[in-house]
mmCIF file with all atom_site columns, C-alpha atoms in Angstrom:
data_model
loop_
_atom_site.group_PDB
_atom_site.id
_atom_site.type_symbol
_atom_site.label_atom_id
_atom_site.label_alt_id
_atom_site.label_comp_id
_atom_site.label_asym_id
_atom_site.label_entity_id
_atom_site.label_seq_id
_atom_site.pdbx_PDB_ins_code
_atom_site.Cartn_x
_atom_site.Cartn_y
_atom_site.Cartn_z
_atom_site.occupancy
_atom_site.B_iso_or_equiv
_atom_site.pdbx_formal_charge
_atom_site.auth_seq_id
_atom_site.auth_comp_id
_atom_site.auth_asym_id
_atom_site.auth_atom_id
_atom_site.pdbx_PDB_model_num
ATOM 1   C CA . UNK A 1 1   ? -24.456 -6.598 -5.931  1.00 0.00 ? 1   UNK A CA 1
ATOM 2   C CA . UNK A 1 2   ? -24.909 -3.441 -3.955  1.00 0.00 ? 2   UNK A CA 1
ATOM 3   C CA . UNK A 1 3   ? -22.943 -4.567 -1.143  1.00 0.00 ? 3   UNK A CA 1
ATOM 4   C CA . UNK A 1 4   ? -20.033 -5.043 -2.923  1.00 0.00 ? 4   UNK A CA 1
ATOM 5   C CA . UNK A 1 5   ? -20.336 -1.675 -4.619  1.00 0.00 ? 5   UNK A CA 1
ATOM 6   C CA . UNK A 1 6   ? -20.802 -0.074 -1.391  1.00 0.00 ? 6   UNK A CA 1
ATOM 7   C CA . UNK A 1 7   ? -17.789 -1.966 0.346   1.00 0.00 ? 7   UNK A CA 1
ATOM 8   C CA . UNK A 1 8   ? -15.655 -0.853 -2.974  1.00 0.00 ? 8   UNK A CA 1
ATOM 9   C CA . UNK A 1 9   ? -16.871 2.816  -2.369  1.00 0.00 ? 9   UNK A CA 1
ATOM 10  C CA . UNK A 1 10  ? -16.203 2.598  1.215   1.00 0.00 ? 10  UNK A CA 1
ATOM 11  C CA . UNK A 1 11  ? -12.707 1.352  0.444   1.00 0.00 ? 11  UNK A CA 1
ATOM 12  C CA . UNK A 1 12  ? -11.944 3.745  -1.909  1.00 0.00 ? 12  UNK A CA 1
ATOM 13  C CA . UNK A 1 13  ? -13.155 6.806  0.155   1.00 0.00 ? 13  UNK A CA 1
ATOM 14  C CA . UNK A 1 14  ? -11.107 5.092  2.955   1.00 0.00 ? 14  UNK A CA 1
ATOM 15  C CA . UNK A 1 15  ? -8.087  4.646  1.062   1.00 0.00 ? 15  UNK A CA 1
ATOM 16  C CA . UNK A 1 16  ? -8.164  8.363  -0.311  1.00 0.00 ? 16  UNK A CA 1
ATOM 17  C CA . UNK A 1 17  ? -8.643  9.504  3.247   1.00 0.00 ? 17  UNK A CA 1
ATOM 18  C CA . UNK A 1 18  ? -5.626  7.398  4.245   1.00 0.00 ? 18  UNK A CA 1
ATOM 19  C CA . UNK A 1 19  ? -3.716  8.838  1.231   1.00 0.00 ? 19  UNK A CA 1
ATOM 20  C CA . UNK A 1 20  ? -4.642  12.439 2.306   1.00 0.00 ? 20  UNK A CA 1
ATOM 21  C CA . UNK A 1 21  ? -3.171  11.634 5.779   1.00 0.00 ? 21  UNK A CA 1
ATOM 22  C CA . UNK A 1 22  ? 0.244   10.420 4.434   1.00 0.00 ? 22  UNK A CA 1
ATOM 23  C CA . UNK A 1 23  ? 0.206   6.980  6.468   1.00 0.00 ? 23  UNK A CA 1
ATOM 24  C CA . UNK A 1 24  ? 3.779   6.231  7.942   1.00 0.00 ? 24  UNK A CA 1
ATOM 25  C CA . UNK A 1 25  ? 4.590   2.821  8.579   1.00 0.00 ? 25  UNK A CA 1
ATOM 26  C CA . UNK A 1 26  ? 7.787   0.466  8.737   1.00 0.00 ? 26  UNK A CA 1
ATOM 27  C CA . UNK A 1 27  ? 8.454   -3.110 7.611   1.00 0.00 ? 27  UNK A CA 1
ATOM 28  C CA . UNK A 1 28  ? 11.159  -5.389 8.364   1.00 0.00 ? 28  UNK A CA 1
ATOM 29  C CA . UNK A 1 29  ? 13.603  -6.312 5.651   1.00 0.00 ? 29  UNK A CA 1
ATOM 30  C CA . UNK A 1 30  ? 16.180  -9.025 4.806   1.00 0.00 ? 30  UNK A CA 1
ATOM 31  C CA . UNK A 1 31  ? 19.850  -7.793 4.376   1.00 0.00 ? 31  UNK A CA 1
ATOM 32  C CA . UNK A 1 32  ? 21.468  -8.803 1.149   1.00 0.00 ? 32  UNK A CA 1
ATOM 33  C CA . UNK A 1 33  ? 24.849  -8.431 -0.023  1.00 0.00 ? 33  UNK A CA 1
ATOM 34  C CA . UNK A 1 34  ? 24.672  -4.441 -0.707  1.00 0.00 ? 34  UNK A CA 1
ATOM 35  C CA . UNK A 1 35  ? 21.591  -2.739 0.703   1.00 0.00 ? 35  UNK A CA 1
ATOM 36  C CA . UNK A 1 36  ? 18.479  -4.158 2.545   1.00 0.00 ? 36  UNK A CA 1
ATOM 37  C CA . UNK A 1 37  ? 15.372  -4.961 0.477   1.00 0.00 ? 37  UNK A CA 1
ATOM 38  C CA . UNK A 1 38  ? 11.753  -5.739 1.431   1.00 0.00 ? 38  UNK A CA 1
ATOM 39  C CA . UNK A 1 39  ? 10.072  -8.234 -0.953  1.00 0.00 ? 39  UNK A CA 1
ATOM 40  C CA . UNK A 1 40  ? 6.996   -7.243 -3.109  1.00 0.00 ? 40  UNK A CA 1
ATOM 41  C CA . UNK A 1 41  ? 4.951   -9.797 -1.122  1.00 0.00 ? 41  UNK A CA 1
ATOM 42  C CA . UNK A 1 42  ? 6.088   -8.756 2.295   1.00 0.00 ? 42  UNK A CA 1
ATOM 43  C CA . UNK A 1 43  ? 5.531   -5.176 1.211   1.00 0.00 ? 43  UNK A CA 1
ATOM 44  C CA . UNK A 1 44  ? 2.061   -5.678 -0.270  1.00 0.00 ? 44  UNK A CA 1
ATOM 45  C CA . UNK A 1 45  ? 1.221   -7.252 3.274   1.00 0.00 ? 45  UNK A CA 1
ATOM 46  C CA . UNK A 1 46  ? 2.390   -4.479 5.339   1.00 0.00 ? 46  UNK A CA 1
ATOM 47  C CA . UNK A 1 47  ? 0.878   -1.712 3.258   1.00 0.00 ? 47  UNK A CA 1
ATOM 48  C CA . UNK A 1 48  ? -2.627  -3.945 3.400   1.00 0.00 ? 48  UNK A CA 1
ATOM 49  C CA . UNK A 1 49  ? -2.160  -3.955 7.258   1.00 0.00 ? 49  UNK A CA 1
ATOM 50  C CA . UNK A 1 50  ? -1.299  -0.343 7.552   1.00 0.00 ? 50  UNK A CA 1
ATOM 51  C CA . UNK A 1 51  ? -4.292  0.943  5.501   1.00 0.00 ? 51  UNK A CA 1
ATOM 52  C CA . UNK A 1 52  ? -6.737  -1.473 7.268   1.00 0.00 ? 52  UNK A CA 1
ATOM 53  C CA . UNK A 1 53  ? -5.270  -0.094 10.882  1.00 0.00 ? 53  UNK A CA 1
ATOM 54  C CA . UNK A 1 54  ? -5.468  3.361  9.664   1.00 0.00 ? 54  UNK A CA 1
ATOM 55  C CA . UNK A 1 55  ? -9.043  3.080  8.029   1.00 0.00 ? 55  UNK A CA 1
ATOM 56  C CA . UNK A 1 56  ? -10.617 0.795  10.451  1.00 0.00 ? 56  UNK A CA 1
ATOM 57  C CA . UNK A 1 57  ? -11.488 -1.458 7.464   1.00 0.00 ? 57  UNK A CA 1
ATOM 58  C CA . UNK A 1 58  ? -10.797 -5.142 6.427   1.00 0.00 ? 58  UNK A CA 1
ATOM 59  C CA . UNK A 1 59  ? -7.354  -5.565 4.910   1.00 0.00 ? 59  UNK A CA 1
ATOM 60  C CA . UNK A 1 60  ? -7.482  -4.676 1.339   1.00 0.00 ? 60  UNK A CA 1
ATOM 61  C CA . UNK A 1 61  ? -6.282  -6.857 -1.585  1.00 0.00 ? 61  UNK A CA 1
ATOM 62  C CA . UNK A 1 62  ? -2.843  -5.057 -2.414  1.00 0.00 ? 62  UNK A CA 1
ATOM 63  C CA . UNK A 1 63  ? -0.347  -6.149 -5.040  1.00 0.00 ? 63  UNK A CA 1
ATOM 64  C CA . UNK A 1 64  ? 3.002   -4.604 -5.348  1.00 0.00 ? 64  UNK A CA 1
ATOM 65  C CA . UNK A 1 65  ? 4.958   -5.623 -8.401  1.00 0.00 ? 65  UNK A CA 1
ATOM 66  C CA . UNK A 1 66  ? 8.445   -4.993 -7.271  1.00 0.00 ? 66  UNK A CA 1
ATOM 67  C CA . UNK A 1 67  ? 10.850  -5.128 -4.164  1.00 0.00 ? 67  UNK A CA 1
ATOM 68  C CA . UNK A 1 68  ? 11.339  -2.140 -2.194  1.00 0.00 ? 68  UNK A CA 1
ATOM 69  C CA . UNK A 1 69  ? 15.297  -1.241 -2.179  1.00 0.00 ? 69  UNK A CA 1
ATOM 70  C CA . UNK A 1 70  ? 16.251  0.095  1.273   1.00 0.00 ? 70  UNK A CA 1
ATOM 71  C CA . UNK A 1 71  ? 17.540  3.304  -0.263  1.00 0.00 ? 71  UNK A CA 1
ATOM 72  C CA . UNK A 1 72  ? 16.005  6.754  1.082   1.00 0.00 ? 72  UNK A CA 1
ATOM 73  C CA . UNK A 1 73  ? 14.062  8.285  -1.750  1.00 0.00 ? 73  UNK A CA 1
ATOM 74  C CA . UNK A 1 74  ? 13.172  5.162  -3.368  1.00 0.00 ? 74  UNK A CA 1
ATOM 75  C CA . UNK A 1 75  ? 9.576   4.931  -4.395  1.00 0.00 ? 75  UNK A CA 1
ATOM 76  C CA . UNK A 1 76  ? 7.289   1.916  -6.004  1.00 0.00 ? 76  UNK A CA 1
ATOM 77  C CA . UNK A 1 77  ? 3.710   1.836  -6.938  1.00 0.00 ? 77  UNK A CA 1
ATOM 78  C CA . UNK A 1 78  ? 1.266   -0.826 -5.504  1.00 0.00 ? 78  UNK A CA 1
ATOM 79  C CA . UNK A 1 79  ? -2.440  -1.536 -6.426  1.00 0.00 ? 79  UNK A CA 1
ATOM 80  C CA . UNK A 1 80  ? -5.442  -1.832 -4.267  1.00 0.00 ? 80  UNK A CA 1
ATOM 81  C CA . UNK A 1 81  ? -8.228  -3.924 -5.904  1.00 0.00 ? 81  UNK A CA 1
ATOM 82  C CA . UNK A 1 82  ? -11.634 -3.318 -4.576  1.00 0.00 ? 82  UNK A CA 1
ATOM 83  C CA . UNK A 1 83  ? -14.398 -6.013 -4.417  1.00 0.00 ? 83  UNK A CA 1
ATOM 84  C CA . UNK A 1 84  ? -16.226 -4.484 -7.757  1.00 0.00 ? 84  UNK A CA 1
ATOM 85  C CA . UNK A 1 85  ? -12.735 -4.630 -9.634  1.00 0.00 ? 85  UNK A CA 1
ATOM 86  C CA . UNK A 1 86  ? -12.015 -0.955 -9.348  1.00 0.00 ? 86  UNK A CA 1
ATOM 87  C CA . UNK A 1 87  ? -8.564  -0.194 -8.642  1.00 0.00 ? 87  UNK A CA 1
ATOM 88  C CA . UNK A 1 88  ? -6.631  2.406  -6.486  1.00 0.00 ? 88  UNK A CA 1
ATOM 89  C CA . UNK A 1 89  ? -2.943  3.262  -6.906  1.00 0.00 ? 89  UNK A CA 1
ATOM 90  C CA . UNK A 1 90  ? -0.699  3.274  -3.705  1.00 0.00 ? 90  UNK A CA 1
ATOM 91  C CA . UNK A 1 91  ? 2.748   4.986  -3.585  1.00 0.00 ? 91  UNK A CA 1
ATOM 92  C CA . UNK A 1 92  ? 5.375   3.862  -1.346  1.00 0.00 ? 92  UNK A CA 1
ATOM 93  C CA . UNK A 1 93  ? 8.406   6.162  -0.506  1.00 0.00 ? 93  UNK A CA 1
ATOM 94  C CA . UNK A 1 94  ? 11.404  5.175  1.614   1.00 0.00 ? 94  UNK A CA 1
ATOM 95  C CA . UNK A 1 95  ? 11.819  7.829  4.161   1.00 0.00 ? 95  UNK A CA 1
ATOM 96  C CA . UNK A 1 96  ? 14.798  6.092  6.273   1.00 0.00 ? 96  UNK A CA 1
ATOM 97  C CA . UNK A 1 97  ? 16.977  3.161  6.801   1.00 0.00 ? 97  UNK A CA 1
ATOM 98  C CA . UNK A 1 98  ? 17.885  1.896  10.415  1.00 0.00 ? 98  UNK A CA 1
ATOM 99  C CA . UNK A 1 99  ? 19.934  -1.319 10.140  1.00 0.00 ? 99  UNK A CA 1
ATOM 100 C CA . UNK A 1 100 ? 17.534  -3.762 8.858   1.00 0.00 ? 100 UNK A CA 1
ATOM 101 C CA . UNK A 1 101 ? 14.524  -1.864 8.966   1.00 0.00 ? 101 UNK A CA 1
ATOM 102 C CA . UNK A 1 102 ? 13.139  0.129  6.036   1.00 0.00 ? 102 UNK A CA 1
ATOM 103 C CA . UNK A 1 103 ? 10.681  2.975  6.876   1.00 0.00 ? 103 UNK A CA 1
ATOM 104 C CA . UNK A 1 104 ? 8.524   4.235  4.413   1.00 0.00 ? 104 UNK A CA 1
ATOM 105 C CA . UNK A 1 105 ? 5.355   6.493  3.709   1.00 0.00 ? 105 UNK A CA 1
ATOM 106 C CA . UNK A 1 106 ? 2.239   5.088  2.093   1.00 0.00 ? 106 UNK A CA 1
ATOM 107 C CA . UNK A 1 107 ? -0.142  7.640  0.045   1.00 0.00 ? 107 UNK A CA 1
ATOM 108 C CA . UNK A 1 108 ? -3.183  6.319  -1.823  1.00 0.00 ? 108 UNK A CA 1
ATOM 109 C CA . UNK A 1 109 ? -4.420  8.022  -5.183  1.00 0.00 ? 109 UNK A CA 1
ATOM 110 C CA . UNK A 1 110 ? -6.898  10.640 -4.978  1.00 0.00 ? 110 UNK A CA 1
ATOM 111 C CA . UNK A 1 111 ? -9.215  8.764  -7.628  1.00 0.00 ? 111 UNK A CA 1
ATOM 112 C CA . UNK A 1 112 ? -9.766  5.163  -8.359  1.00 0.00 ? 112 UNK A CA 1
ATOM 113 C CA . UNK A 1 113 ? -9.848  3.627  -11.710 1.00 0.00 ? 113 UNK A CA 1
ATOM 114 C CA . UNK A 1 114 ? -13.298 2.016  -12.674 1.00 0.00 ? 114 UNK A CA 1
ATOM 115 C CA . UNK A 1 115 ? -13.433 -1.920 -12.891 1.00 0.00 ? 115 UNK A CA 1
ATOM 116 C CA . UNK A 1 116 ? -12.866 -3.086 -16.682 1.00 0.00 ? 116 UNK A CA 1
ATOM 117 C CA . UNK A 1 117 ? -16.121 -3.703 -18.430 1.00 0.00 ? 117 UNK A CA 1
#
């Protein structure tokens, strides 16, 4: 499986490079009764698309366990899973809210966690 390993390594290196740049992006949200919120699924899709665009790599497998509340300073953690099973943490932090738009920064962790044995 050298191809999967090299792809995972490439993604890990690319994600680290993207994290070092602190990628800025924005996502659309639905407005609820109190504050806007971005669903965990939409957040994962947006983070995946932004990382792929920044690194010129295919969209990675991203999961985000929680919705992102549209309040400046709110943070959440997502996980990038590589083909070899290794994972890389990704932090998301709300930088501003403009109407129904939540703007946030994405930063990948510096090191990946190895795949479970």
